[in-house]
GROMACS .gro file of C-alpha atoms in nm:
model
   81
    1UNK     CA    1   1.750   9.157  17.287
    2UNK     CA    2   1.797   8.831  17.103
    3UNK     CA    3   1.882   9.006  16.774
    4UNK     CA    4   2.134   9.231  16.949
    5UNK     CA    5   2.302   8.930  17.108
    6UNK     CA    6   2.323   8.750  16.775
    7UNK     CA    7   2.473   9.060  16.612
    8UNK     CA    8   2.733   9.092  16.888
    9UNK     CA    9   2.826   8.724  16.851
   10UNK     CA   10   2.863   8.770  16.476
   11UNK     CA   11   3.092   9.072  16.524
   12UNK     CA   12   3.303   8.882  16.779
   13UNK     CA   13   3.335   8.580  16.548
   14UNK     CA   14   3.439   8.800  16.254
   15UNK     CA   15   3.703   8.969  16.470
   16UNK     CA   16   3.825   8.629  16.589
   17UNK     CA   17   3.853   8.505  16.233
   18UNK     CA   18   4.070   8.805  16.145
   19UNK     CA   19   4.295   8.742  16.444
   20UNK     CA   20   4.320   8.373  16.362
   21UNK     CA   21   4.503   8.471  16.045
   22UNK     CA   22   4.800   8.546  16.271
   23UNK     CA   23   4.944   8.218  16.387
   24UNK     CA   24   5.130   8.384  16.676
   25UNK     CA   25   4.800   8.433  16.860
   26UNK     CA   26   4.679   8.133  17.057
   27UNK     CA   27   4.309   8.050  17.068
   28UNK     CA   28   4.298   8.173  17.428
   29UNK     CA   29   4.443   8.511  17.327
   30UNK     CA   30   4.207   8.544  17.031
   31UNK     CA   31   3.910   8.455  17.251
   32UNK     CA   32   4.010   8.711  17.513
   33UNK     CA   33   4.066   8.990  17.260
   34UNK     CA   34   3.725   8.927  17.106
   35UNK     CA   35   3.523   8.924  17.426
   36UNK     CA   36   3.486   8.550  17.474
   37UNK     CA   37   3.561   8.426  17.824
   38UNK     CA   38   3.783   8.150  17.693
   39UNK     CA   39   3.881   7.933  17.401
   40UNK     CA   40   3.600   7.690  17.482
   41UNK     CA   41   3.341   7.963  17.428
   42UNK     CA   42   3.511   8.070  17.108
   43UNK     CA   43   3.502   7.707  16.995
   44UNK     CA   44   3.126   7.717  17.055
   45UNK     CA   45   3.109   7.953  16.758
   46UNK     CA   46   3.128   7.641  16.542
   47UNK     CA   47   2.747   7.644  16.552
   48UNK     CA   48   2.754   7.978  16.368
   49UNK     CA   49   3.033   7.909  16.120
   50UNK     CA   50   3.024   7.533  16.070
   51UNK     CA   51   3.396   7.515  16.156
   52UNK     CA   52   3.593   7.523  16.478
   53UNK     CA   53   3.843   7.809  16.513
   54UNK     CA   54   4.131   7.567  16.454
   55UNK     CA   55   3.965   7.429  16.141
   56UNK     CA   56   3.897   7.780  16.010
   57UNK     CA   57   4.259   7.880  16.074
   58UNK     CA   58   4.392   7.571  15.898
   59UNK     CA   59   4.165   7.599  15.595
   60UNK     CA   60   4.155   7.972  15.532
   61UNK     CA   61   4.432   8.136  15.727
   62UNK     CA   62   4.705   8.131  15.467
   63UNK     CA   63   4.480   8.213  15.173
   64UNK     CA   64   4.294   8.493  15.349
   65UNK     CA   65   4.608   8.661  15.479
   66UNK     CA   66   4.757   8.693  15.135
   67UNK     CA   67   4.433   8.847  15.006
   68UNK     CA   68   4.429   9.155  15.230
   69UNK     CA   69   4.452   9.489  15.057
   70UNK     CA   70   4.688   9.752  15.203
   71UNK     CA   71   4.384   9.940  15.337
   72UNK     CA   72   4.251   9.626  15.510
   73UNK     CA   73   4.594   9.556  15.656
   74UNK     CA   74   4.613   9.909  15.799
   75UNK     CA   75   4.260   9.890  15.937
   76UNK     CA   76   4.339   9.555  16.098
   77UNK     CA   77   4.652   9.695  16.262
   78UNK     CA   78   4.455   9.992  16.398
   79UNK     CA   79   4.192   9.760  16.545
   80UNK     CA   80   4.425   9.526  16.733
   81UNK     CA   81   4.735   9.723  16.824
   0.00000   0.00000   0.00000
Protein backbone atom coordinates (compact mmCIF):
# COMPACT_ATOMS: atom_id res chain seq x y z
CA UNK A 1 0.00 0.00 0.00
CA UNK A 2 2.83 2.36 0.79
CA UNK A 3 4.24 2.18 -2.76
CA UNK A 4 0.80 2.83 -4.25
CA UNK A 5 0.35 5.88 -2.03
CA UNK A 6 3.75 7.25 -3.01
CA UNK A 7 2.95 6.72 -6.70
CA UNK A 8 -0.38 8.53 -6.34
CA UNK A 9 1.32 11.44 -4.57
CA UNK A 10 3.90 11.64 -7.35
CA UNK A 11 1.17 11.71 -10.02
CA UNK A 12 -0.73 14.42 -8.13
CA UNK A 13 2.41 16.54 -7.72
CA UNK A 14 3.25 16.23 -11.43
CA UNK A 15 -0.29 17.29 -12.34
CA UNK A 16 -0.06 20.22 -9.93
CA UNK A 17 3.22 21.32 -11.45
CA UNK A 18 1.63 21.36 -14.90
CA UNK A 19 -1.29 23.43 -13.62
CA UNK A 20 1.03 25.82 -11.82
CA UNK A 21 2.33 26.87 -15.22
CA UNK A 22 -0.96 28.74 -15.61
CA UNK A 23 -0.85 31.78 -13.38
CA UNK A 24 -4.64 32.19 -13.49
CA UNK A 25 -5.03 29.15 -11.23
CA UNK A 26 -4.67 29.83 -7.52
CA UNK A 27 -2.91 27.31 -5.30
CA UNK A 28 -6.29 26.34 -3.83
CA UNK A 29 -7.69 25.59 -7.29
CA UNK A 30 -4.60 23.62 -8.31
CA UNK A 31 -4.74 21.63 -5.07
CA UNK A 32 -8.42 20.83 -5.56
CA UNK A 33 -8.00 19.77 -9.19
CA UNK A 34 -5.16 17.43 -8.24
CA UNK A 35 -6.87 15.67 -5.36
CA UNK A 36 -5.30 17.54 -2.46
CA UNK A 37 -7.74 18.72 0.19
CA UNK A 38 -6.25 22.18 0.21
CA UNK A 39 -3.29 24.37 -0.61
CA UNK A 40 -1.66 23.47 2.71
CA UNK A 41 -1.54 19.81 1.73
CA UNK A 42 -0.21 20.70 -1.69
CA UNK A 43 2.46 22.80 0.01
CA UNK A 44 3.41 19.67 1.96
CA UNK A 45 4.66 18.28 -1.34
CA UNK A 46 7.79 20.35 -0.72
CA UNK A 47 9.18 17.23 0.99
CA UNK A 48 8.99 15.42 -2.36
CA UNK A 49 10.18 18.20 -4.66
CA UNK A 50 12.42 20.34 -2.48
CA UNK A 51 10.38 23.43 -3.45
CA UNK A 52 7.05 24.84 -2.38
CA UNK A 53 4.42 25.17 -5.12
CA UNK A 54 4.93 28.96 -5.16
CA UNK A 55 8.70 28.55 -5.47
CA UNK A 56 8.30 26.01 -8.27
CA UNK A 57 5.91 28.33 -10.12
CA UNK A 58 8.26 31.29 -9.76
CA UNK A 59 11.39 29.42 -10.83
CA UNK A 60 10.12 27.19 -13.61
CA UNK A 61 6.72 28.39 -14.69
CA UNK A 62 7.71 30.75 -17.46
CA UNK A 63 10.51 28.58 -18.83
CA UNK A 64 8.50 25.35 -18.76
CA UNK A 65 5.45 26.86 -20.42
CA UNK A 66 7.42 28.03 -23.41
CA UNK A 67 8.95 24.56 -23.79
CA UNK A 68 5.72 22.64 -24.41
CA UNK A 69 5.37 20.94 -27.76
CA UNK A 70 2.04 21.26 -29.60
CA UNK A 71 1.27 17.64 -28.68
CA UNK A 72 1.94 18.32 -24.98
CA UNK A 73 -0.20 21.45 -25.11
CA UNK A 74 -3.10 19.48 -26.62
CA UNK A 75 -2.72 16.66 -24.10
CA UNK A 76 -2.67 19.19 -21.26
CA UNK A 77 -5.85 20.84 -22.52
CA UNK A 78 -7.58 17.45 -22.77
CA UNK A 79 -6.59 16.61 -19.19
CA UNK A 80 -7.85 19.78 -17.52
CA UNK A 81 -10.72 21.11 -19.60
